Short mmCIF file of C-alpha atoms in Angstrom, two decimals:
data_model
loop_
_atom_site.label_atom_id
_atom_site.label_comp_id
_atom_site.label_asym_id
_atom_site.label_seq_id
_atom_site.Cartn_x
_atom_site.Cartn_y
_atom_site.Cartn_z
CA MET Q 1 5.08 18.05 -8.83
CA ALA Q 2 6.22 16.12 -11.90
CA THR Q 3 7.39 12.52 -11.83
CA VAL Q 4 11.14 12.21 -11.23
CA SER Q 5 12.75 11.22 -14.50
CA ALA Q 6 14.59 7.91 -14.52
CA LEU Q 7 17.23 9.54 -16.67
CA SER Q 8 17.97 12.34 -14.22
CA LEU Q 9 19.50 9.77 -11.87
CA ASP Q 10 23.08 8.86 -12.69
CA ASN Q 11 23.15 5.38 -11.15
CA ARG Q 12 21.62 1.95 -11.56
CA GLN Q 13 19.74 2.17 -8.26
CA GLY Q 14 18.05 5.40 -9.32
CA GLN Q 15 16.85 3.88 -12.56
CA MET Q 16 15.69 0.75 -10.70
CA ASP Q 17 13.71 2.95 -8.30
CA TRP Q 18 12.02 4.53 -11.28
CA LEU Q 19 10.97 1.09 -12.57
CA LEU Q 20 9.60 0.13 -9.16
CA GLU Q 21 7.68 3.39 -9.04
CA GLN Q 22 6.11 2.49 -12.39
CA ILE Q 23 4.90 -0.75 -10.79
CA CYS Q 24 3.20 1.34 -8.11
CA LEU Q 25 1.68 3.66 -10.70
CA ALA Q 26 0.29 0.69 -12.62
CA GLY Q 27 -1.30 -0.58 -9.40
CA GLN Q 28 -3.06 2.65 -8.47
CA LEU Q 29 -6.84 2.58 -8.26
CA THR Q 30 -8.21 4.04 -11.45
CA THR Q 31 -10.08 7.33 -11.14
CA PRO Q 32 -13.47 5.65 -11.82
CA MET Q 33 -12.71 3.01 -9.15
CA TYR Q 34 -11.74 5.65 -6.62
CA GLU Q 35 -14.75 7.85 -7.36
CA ASP Q 36 -17.03 4.81 -6.98
CA VAL Q 37 -15.50 4.00 -3.57
CA LYS Q 38 -15.77 7.64 -2.52
CA ALA Q 39 -19.47 7.83 -3.44
CA LYS Q 40 -20.30 4.60 -1.59
CA TYR Q 41 -18.36 5.72 1.47
CA LYS Q 42 -20.18 9.06 1.53
CA ALA Q 43 -23.61 7.43 1.20
CA VAL Q 44 -23.01 4.92 4.01
CA GLY Q 45 -21.51 7.59 6.24
CA GLU Q 46 -24.54 9.81 5.77
CA LEU Q 47 -26.86 6.89 6.64
CA LEU Q 48 -24.98 6.14 9.86
CA ALA Q 49 -24.64 9.77 10.95
CA ALA Q 50 -28.13 10.98 9.97
CA PRO Q 51 -29.98 12.94 12.70
CA ASP Q 52 -33.01 10.63 12.45
CA SER Q 53 -30.86 7.52 12.90
CA GLY Q 54 -31.46 5.22 15.84
CA ILE Q 55 -27.80 5.62 16.77
CA ALA Q 56 -27.73 9.42 16.41
CA VAL Q 57 -27.85 9.78 20.20
CA PHE Q 58 -24.35 8.22 20.32
CA GLN Q 59 -22.90 10.89 17.99
CA PRO Q 60 -21.48 8.42 15.46
CA GLU Q 61 -18.12 9.29 13.92
CA VAL Q 62 -17.37 7.54 10.63
CA PHE Q 63 -13.81 7.41 9.28
CA PRO Q 64 -11.72 5.19 6.98
CA VAL Q 65 -8.98 2.92 8.29
CA GLY Q 66 -6.57 0.45 6.75
CA SER Q 67 -4.83 0.81 3.40
CA MET Q 68 -7.04 3.64 2.13
CA SER Q 69 -6.21 5.84 5.11
CA LEU Q 70 -2.51 4.92 4.87
CA GLY Q 71 -2.28 5.54 1.12
CA THR Q 72 -1.18 1.95 0.40
CA THR Q 73 -4.17 0.66 -1.57
CA ASN Q 74 -3.45 -1.42 -4.67
CA ARG Q 75 -5.71 -2.25 -7.58
CA PRO Q 76 -7.02 -5.82 -7.13
CA LEU Q 77 -5.17 -8.66 -8.83
CA LYS Q 78 -7.03 -10.52 -11.59
CA GLY Q 79 -10.42 -9.13 -10.67
CA ASP Q 80 -10.14 -10.07 -6.99
CA GLU Q 81 -12.14 -7.97 -4.56
CA PHE Q 82 -10.68 -5.00 -2.77
CA ASP Q 83 -12.25 -3.33 0.21
CA LEU Q 84 -12.56 -0.14 2.17
CA ASP Q 85 -12.51 -0.49 5.95
CA VAL Q 86 -14.59 2.06 7.84
CA VAL Q 87 -15.06 2.57 11.58
CA CYS Q 88 -18.42 3.62 13.00
CA HIS Q 89 -17.44 5.03 16.37
CA LEU Q 90 -20.37 5.33 18.83
CA ARG Q 91 -19.86 7.52 21.88
CA TYR Q 92 -21.81 5.57 24.51
CA GLY Q 93 -22.39 7.37 27.81
CA THR Q 94 -22.64 4.06 29.67
CA ASP Q 95 -20.60 0.87 29.40
CA PRO Q 96 -22.36 -1.19 26.71
CA THR Q 97 -21.89 -4.86 25.98
CA PRO Q 98 -20.08 -5.87 22.78
CA MET Q 99 -23.29 -7.10 21.18
CA GLU Q 100 -25.18 -3.90 22.02
CA VAL Q 101 -22.69 -1.93 19.93
CA TYR Q 102 -22.60 -4.50 17.13
CA GLU Q 103 -26.39 -4.83 16.92
CA SER Q 104 -26.95 -1.05 17.07
CA VAL Q 105 -24.90 -0.50 13.92
CA TYR Q 106 -26.36 -3.60 12.26
CA ALA Q 107 -29.93 -2.42 12.91
CA ARG Q 108 -29.23 0.99 11.41
CA ILE Q 109 -27.80 -0.46 8.20
CA TYR Q 110 -30.52 -3.14 8.00
CA SER Q 111 -33.19 -0.44 8.20
CA SER Q 112 -32.21 0.69 4.70
CA GLY Q 113 -33.82 -1.16 1.84
CA VAL Q 114 -30.80 -0.24 -0.28
CA TYR Q 115 -28.27 -2.01 1.94
CA ARG Q 116 -30.33 -4.84 3.44
CA PRO Q 117 -29.88 -7.21 0.44
CA ILE Q 118 -26.09 -6.79 0.40
CA LEU Q 119 -25.49 -6.75 4.16
CA GLU Q 120 -23.45 -9.59 5.67
CA ARG Q 121 -22.45 -10.25 9.28
CA LYS Q 122 -18.74 -10.85 9.88
CA ALA Q 123 -16.88 -11.50 13.13
CA ARG Q 124 -15.76 -7.91 13.74
CA CYS Q 125 -17.49 -5.94 11.01
CA LEU Q 126 -20.59 -5.60 8.89
CA ARG Q 127 -19.85 -6.11 5.20
CA LEU Q 128 -21.65 -4.50 2.29
CA ASN Q 129 -21.05 -6.62 -0.82
CA TYR Q 130 -21.39 -4.36 -3.83
CA ALA Q 131 -21.73 -5.75 -7.33
CA GLY Q 132 -18.34 -6.09 -9.00
CA ASN Q 133 -15.05 -6.35 -7.15
CA PHE Q 134 -15.58 -4.14 -4.12
CA HIS Q 135 -16.91 -4.52 -0.58
CA LEU Q 136 -17.12 -2.08 2.31
CA ASP Q 137 -16.41 -3.33 5.83
CA ILE Q 138 -18.01 -1.28 8.61
CA VAL Q 139 -16.39 -1.83 12.01
CA PRO Q 140 -18.62 -0.92 14.99
CA ALA Q 141 -16.66 0.58 17.89
CA CYS Q 142 -16.95 2.59 21.07
CA PRO Q 143 -14.38 4.41 23.25
CA ASP Q 144 -11.94 2.36 25.30
CA VAL Q 145 -12.08 4.47 28.42
CA ALA Q 146 -9.43 2.43 30.24
CA ARG Q 147 -6.84 3.05 27.52
CA ALA Q 148 -8.02 6.63 26.83
CA GLY Q 149 -6.89 8.81 23.95
CA THR Q 150 -8.14 7.60 20.57
CA ALA Q 151 -8.27 3.96 21.72
CA LEU Q 152 -11.39 2.01 20.75
CA LYS Q 153 -13.10 -1.25 21.63
CA VAL Q 154 -14.41 -3.38 18.76
CA PRO Q 155 -17.02 -6.10 19.39
CA ASP Q 156 -16.35 -9.64 18.18
CA GLN Q 157 -19.77 -11.20 17.63
CA GLU Q 158 -18.41 -14.76 17.43
CA LEU Q 159 -16.46 -14.58 20.69
CA VAL Q 160 -18.91 -12.10 22.27
CA CYS Q 161 -16.04 -10.05 23.64
CA TRP Q 162 -14.18 -6.78 23.13
CA CYS Q 163 -11.10 -6.44 20.93
CA PRO Q 164 -8.94 -3.38 21.60
CA GLY Q 165 -7.78 -1.21 18.72
CA ASP Q 166 -6.54 2.27 17.91
CA PRO Q 167 -6.54 2.83 14.12
CA LYS Q 168 -5.94 6.58 14.39
CA GLU Q 169 -2.85 6.03 16.52
CA TYR Q 170 -1.67 3.29 14.14
CA ALA Q 171 -1.97 5.71 11.20
CA ARG Q 172 -0.18 8.43 13.15
CA ARG Q 173 2.74 6.12 13.88
CA PHE Q 174 2.85 4.92 10.28
CA PHE Q 175 3.22 8.46 8.98
CA GLU Q 176 5.85 9.16 11.62
CA ALA Q 177 7.79 6.21 10.19
CA CYS Q 178 7.31 7.69 6.71
CA LYS Q 179 9.06 10.88 7.85
CA ARG Q 180 12.15 9.30 9.40
CA ARG Q 181 14.07 11.30 6.81
CA ARG Q 182 12.57 14.53 5.66
CA GLN Q 183 11.06 14.52 2.18
CA ILE Q 184 11.08 17.36 -0.29
CA GLU Q 185 8.50 20.00 0.59
CA ALA Q 186 6.21 19.33 -2.37
CA ARG Q 187 5.67 15.74 -1.26
CA GLU Q 188 4.97 16.70 2.34
CA ALA Q 189 2.54 19.45 1.32
CA LEU Q 190 0.59 17.13 -0.95
CA LEU Q 191 0.59 14.27 1.53
CA SER Q 192 -0.80 16.46 4.29
CA LYS Q 193 -3.85 17.10 2.11
CA SER Q 194 -4.54 13.37 1.95
CA LEU Q 195 -5.27 13.13 5.68
CA GLU Q 196 -8.97 13.79 5.15
CA PRO Q 197 -11.99 11.63 6.00
CA LEU Q 198 -11.36 9.72 2.77
CA PRO Q 199 -7.85 10.47 1.51
CA SER Q 200 -7.51 11.58 -2.07
CA ASN Q 201 -6.20 9.16 -4.67
CA VAL Q 202 -2.66 10.54 -4.42
CA PRO Q 203 -0.48 9.53 -7.40
CA SER Q 204 2.37 7.21 -6.51
CA GLN Q 205 5.07 9.76 -7.34
CA PHE Q 206 3.82 12.03 -4.56
CA LYS Q 207 3.91 9.38 -1.86
CA TYR Q 208 6.49 8.68 0.77
CA PRO Q 209 8.92 5.84 -0.02
CA LEU Q 210 7.48 3.78 2.85
CA GLN Q 211 3.99 3.95 1.33
CA ARG Q 212 5.36 2.69 -1.97
CA ILE Q 213 7.38 -0.04 -0.22
CA VAL Q 214 4.19 -1.30 1.41
CA GLN Q 215 2.42 -1.26 -1.97
CA LEU Q 216 5.27 -3.25 -3.51
CA LEU Q 217 5.21 -5.78 -0.66
CA LYS Q 218 1.46 -6.25 -1.02
CA ARG Q 219 1.59 -6.55 -4.81
CA GLY Q 220 4.42 -9.09 -4.60
CA ARG Q 221 2.44 -11.05 -2.03
CA ASP Q 222 -0.65 -11.10 -4.25
CA VAL Q 223 1.32 -12.32 -7.27
CA TYR Q 224 3.15 -14.97 -5.22
CA TYR Q 225 0.12 -16.39 -3.40
CA GLN Q 226 -2.41 -16.12 -6.26
CA GLY Q 227 -5.44 -16.05 -3.96
CA ASP Q 228 -4.15 -18.56 -1.38
CA PRO Q 229 -5.97 -17.78 1.91
CA ASP Q 230 -2.70 -18.36 3.80
CA ALA Q 231 -1.30 -15.12 2.37
CA PRO Q 232 -0.12 -12.76 5.14
CA ALA Q 233 -2.61 -10.01 5.91
CA SER Q 234 -1.78 -6.48 4.80
CA ILE Q 235 -1.60 -5.37 8.44
CA VAL Q 236 1.29 -7.81 8.98
CA LEU Q 237 3.27 -6.49 6.00
CA THR Q 238 2.49 -2.85 6.83
CA THR Q 239 3.50 -3.23 10.47
CA LEU Q 240 6.76 -4.98 9.62
CA ALA Q 241 7.62 -2.39 6.96
CA ALA Q 242 6.96 0.56 9.30
CA GLU Q 243 9.03 -1.07 12.05
CA LEU Q 244 12.02 -1.93 9.84
CA TYR Q 245 12.11 1.07 7.48
CA GLN Q 246 15.24 3.13 8.13
CA GLY Q 247 14.34 6.26 6.17
CA ASP Q 248 15.87 5.30 2.81
CA GLN Q 249 14.77 7.65 0.05
CA SER Q 250 15.51 4.95 -2.52
CA ILE Q 251 12.48 2.69 -2.94
CA GLY Q 252 14.61 -0.28 -3.96
CA GLU Q 253 17.09 0.12 -1.12
CA GLY Q 254 14.30 0.65 1.40
CA LEU Q 255 12.48 -2.44 0.15
CA GLY Q 256 15.71 -4.42 0.45
CA VAL Q 257 16.22 -3.19 4.03
CA VAL Q 258 12.69 -4.26 5.00
CA ILE Q 259 13.01 -7.71 3.40
CA GLY Q 260 16.46 -8.15 4.96
CA GLY Q 261 15.08 -7.17 8.35
CA ILE Q 262 12.22 -9.67 8.10
CA ALA Q 263 14.67 -12.40 7.06
CA ALA Q 264 16.91 -11.58 10.03
CA GLY Q 265 13.92 -11.67 12.38
CA ILE Q 266 12.93 -15.09 11.05
CA ALA Q 267 16.48 -16.41 11.44
CA ASN Q 268 16.70 -15.20 15.05
CA CYS Q 269 13.24 -16.39 16.12
CA GLN Q 270 12.73 -19.79 17.74
CA GLY Q 271 9.08 -20.12 16.75
CA ILE Q 272 6.73 -18.12 14.57
CA LEU Q 273 7.91 -14.53 14.21
CA PRO Q 274 5.58 -12.32 16.32
CA VAL Q 275 4.28 -9.11 14.78
CA TRP Q 276 3.03 -6.93 17.59
CA ASN Q 277 0.37 -4.26 17.15
CA PRO Q 278 2.28 -1.02 17.86
CA THR Q 279 -0.80 0.46 19.53
CA ASN Q 280 -1.58 -2.63 21.64
CA HIS Q 281 1.41 -4.69 22.69
CA GLU Q 282 -0.83 -7.53 23.85
CA GLU Q 283 -2.00 -8.21 20.27
CA ASN Q 284 0.19 -10.36 18.04
CA PHE Q 285 -0.98 -10.29 14.41
CA THR Q 286 0.58 -13.73 13.74
CA ALA Q 287 -0.72 -15.41 16.91
CA LYS Q 288 -3.13 -17.65 14.98
CA TRP Q 289 -0.70 -18.70 12.26
CA THR Q 290 -0.06 -22.40 11.79
CA SER Q 291 3.40 -23.80 11.11
CA ASP Q 292 2.41 -24.45 7.48
CA ARG Q 293 1.30 -20.88 7.02
CA TYR Q 294 4.55 -19.64 8.54
CA GLU Q 295 6.60 -21.83 6.22
CA LYS Q 296 4.83 -20.26 3.23
CA PHE Q 297 5.60 -16.81 4.62
CA LYS Q 298 9.28 -17.70 5.00
CA GLU Q 299 9.29 -18.89 1.38
CA LEU Q 300 7.76 -15.56 0.30
CA VAL Q 301 10.49 -13.63 2.11
CA ALA Q 302 13.21 -15.81 0.57
CA PHE Q 303 11.63 -15.35 -2.87
CA PHE Q 304 11.57 -11.56 -2.45
CA HIS Q 305 15.20 -11.62 -1.37
CA ARG Q 306 16.29 -13.64 -4.43
CA GLN Q 307 14.42 -11.49 -6.92
CA LEU Q 308 15.63 -8.21 -5.42
CA ASP Q 309 19.19 -9.54 -5.59
CA ARG Q 310 18.67 -10.42 -9.27
CA LEU Q 311 17.32 -6.93 -9.93
CA ALA Q 312 20.29 -5.34 -8.20
CA ARG Q 313 22.75 -7.36 -10.30
CA SER Q 314 20.94 -6.99 -13.62
CA ASN Q 315 22.33 -4.96 -16.50
CA GLY Q 316 20.02 -3.01 -18.79
CA LEU Q 317 16.31 -3.36 -19.40
CA ASP Q 318 16.72 -6.87 -20.81
CA GLY Q 319 18.14 -8.07 -17.50
CA VAL Q 320 15.43 -6.65 -15.25
CA GLY Q 321 12.49 -8.11 -17.17
CA GLU Q 322 12.44 -11.61 -15.72
CA PRO Q 323 12.91 -10.81 -12.00
CA LEU Q 324 10.49 -7.89 -12.28
CA SER Q 325 7.92 -10.19 -13.93
CA ASP Q 326 8.43 -12.88 -11.29
CA LEU Q 327 7.82 -10.36 -8.51
CA TYR Q 328 5.00 -8.26 -9.92
CA GLY Q 329 3.56 -10.10 -12.90
CA ALA Q 330 4.38 -9.88 -16.60
CA ASN Q 331 1.74 -7.22 -17.25
CA TYR Q 332 3.05 -4.72 -14.69
CA ALA Q 333 6.68 -5.46 -15.55
CA SER Q 334 6.12 -4.85 -19.25
CA LYS Q 335 4.35 -1.55 -18.51
CA ALA Q 336 7.25 -0.36 -16.36
CA ILE Q 337 9.88 -1.36 -18.91
CA ARG Q 338 7.92 0.15 -21.80
CA ALA Q 339 7.61 3.44 -19.87
CA GLN Q 340 11.36 3.58 -19.35
CA MET Q 341 12.04 2.67 -22.99
CA ASP Q 342 9.73 5.49 -24.08
CA GLU Q 343 11.59 7.95 -21.88
CA ILE Q 344 14.96 6.79 -23.18
CA GLN Q 345 13.75 7.14 -26.76
CA ALA Q 346 12.39 10.63 -26.09
CA ALA Q 347 15.73 11.70 -24.62
CA ARG Q 348 17.57 10.18 -27.56
CA ASP Q 349 15.32 11.99 -30.01
CA GLN Q 350 15.99 15.27 -28.20
CA ARG Q 351 19.74 14.53 -28.30
CA THR Q 352 19.97 14.81 -24.50
CA LEU Q 353 20.70 11.15 -23.72
CA ARG Q 354 24.16 10.41 -22.34
CA ILE Q 355 26.12 7.67 -20.60
CA ALA Q 356 27.27 8.91 -17.20
CA ARG Q 357 31.03 9.03 -16.78
CA GLY Q 358 32.43 6.13 -14.80
CA SER Q 359 29.33 3.94 -15.21
CA SER Q 360 26.98 2.41 -17.74
CA ALA Q 361 23.99 4.35 -16.42
CA LEU Q 362 21.95 6.49 -18.77
CA THR Q 363 21.38 10.12 -17.85
CA THR Q 364 20.11 13.42 -19.19
CA ALA Q 365 22.13 15.40 -16.65
CA PRO Q 366 23.93 18.22 -18.48
CA ALA Q 367 26.98 18.11 -16.20
CA GLY Q 368 28.78 15.33 -18.00
CA GLY Q 369 28.77 12.07 -19.89
CA VAL Q 370 29.16 10.71 -23.37
CA ALA Q 371 26.36 11.69 -25.73
CA ILE Q 372 24.39 8.90 -27.41
CA ALA Q 373 23.60 9.43 -31.05
CA ARG Q 374 20.06 9.80 -32.33
CA ASN Q 375 18.67 7.01 -34.51
CA ASN Q 376 17.77 7.83 -38.11
CA PHE Q 377 15.24 6.00 -40.27
CA PHE Q 378 17.84 3.94 -42.13
CA GLY Q 379 18.91 1.63 -39.34
CA GLY Q 380 22.09 3.61 -38.68
CA ALA Q 381 22.86 6.29 -36.17
CA TYR Q 382 22.70 10.02 -36.50
CA GLU Q 383 26.09 11.59 -35.93
CA ALA Q 384 27.40 8.08 -35.23
CA ASN Q 385 30.71 7.53 -33.49
CA GLN Q 386 31.26 11.23 -32.89
CA GLY Q 387 32.05 10.61 -29.22
CA ILE Q 388 30.63 14.02 -28.36
CA GLU Q 389 31.04 14.91 -24.68
CA SER Q 390 29.27 17.62 -22.82
CA SER Q 391 31.32 20.59 -21.79
#
């Protein structure tokens, strides 16, 4: 399916959505980055699931979780690291201790001379630090029999306890939220193909609006915080977006609804706004936030609200440049604006560019509007001031 043309939309919001989509396209993982991640994921998965592995008796199941499985991964900002989260699910026949599960997966990875030098213990995962800007977090887990279904228990080596989780159910609910209003068939067909062990690097224009809204929230967060460790985790932004999304097919309107919903939640909350795990209502993703961290989050939400309002009130490409740069960085903003300028120029050259009747929006729709003359090479206009209207 081809990218929706900005000029086929006869309103300011449609053209703004196209600019926001260009921000998402600019933030996609490059093909070499994605292929590198895919190769590393495959190699580690084969190590963990090998028949001669010490954990083979537990029938390990390896699958991606987090932003890669949800289709909301962004390219890292300014060379920062990005990661792939992977679960190694061990089907224990008995009731193991948290450290038995953690150490079993650790021992298997440590047995490899390839991974031993880059292996690092973390509280709830085992991290492989690859050269460059990528790391792979392997989360040991076993079935949570009490909660049944796809629920898992994850060991926390620092607290020596179990932490409940259900990443498959979280992903299922996220994609349910994506489909609150039915998309065109081509998008649904392509998206269904991405639900594989490691989803394909689906281009932004084939994603659901909610996926792109999450990408825009995360990119705006990264630009705003500039590496500050107090930045809200992606799981917080993703959970809030999925909860508040109303099914808008407009990216800009949907983003505004989510930001407005977060702002309303903050205004109506006495303390720190809780963000509950939809698959485990006893887990609050903001439970450990300090008041200072929460104040920074409130400032981020207010900043998003101001910039989106500026974008909504802006006229022409000149007006959108500053708020778009403030939200997503000058580099991404300039790429988005340049892409729209190129499309406008192409339509002008083909003599299909018009001003929609009753508005100042540009369009290539043949149904109506005032034609815009083509530029010539002498600084004037071709067929200037003819006022030609479509029939």
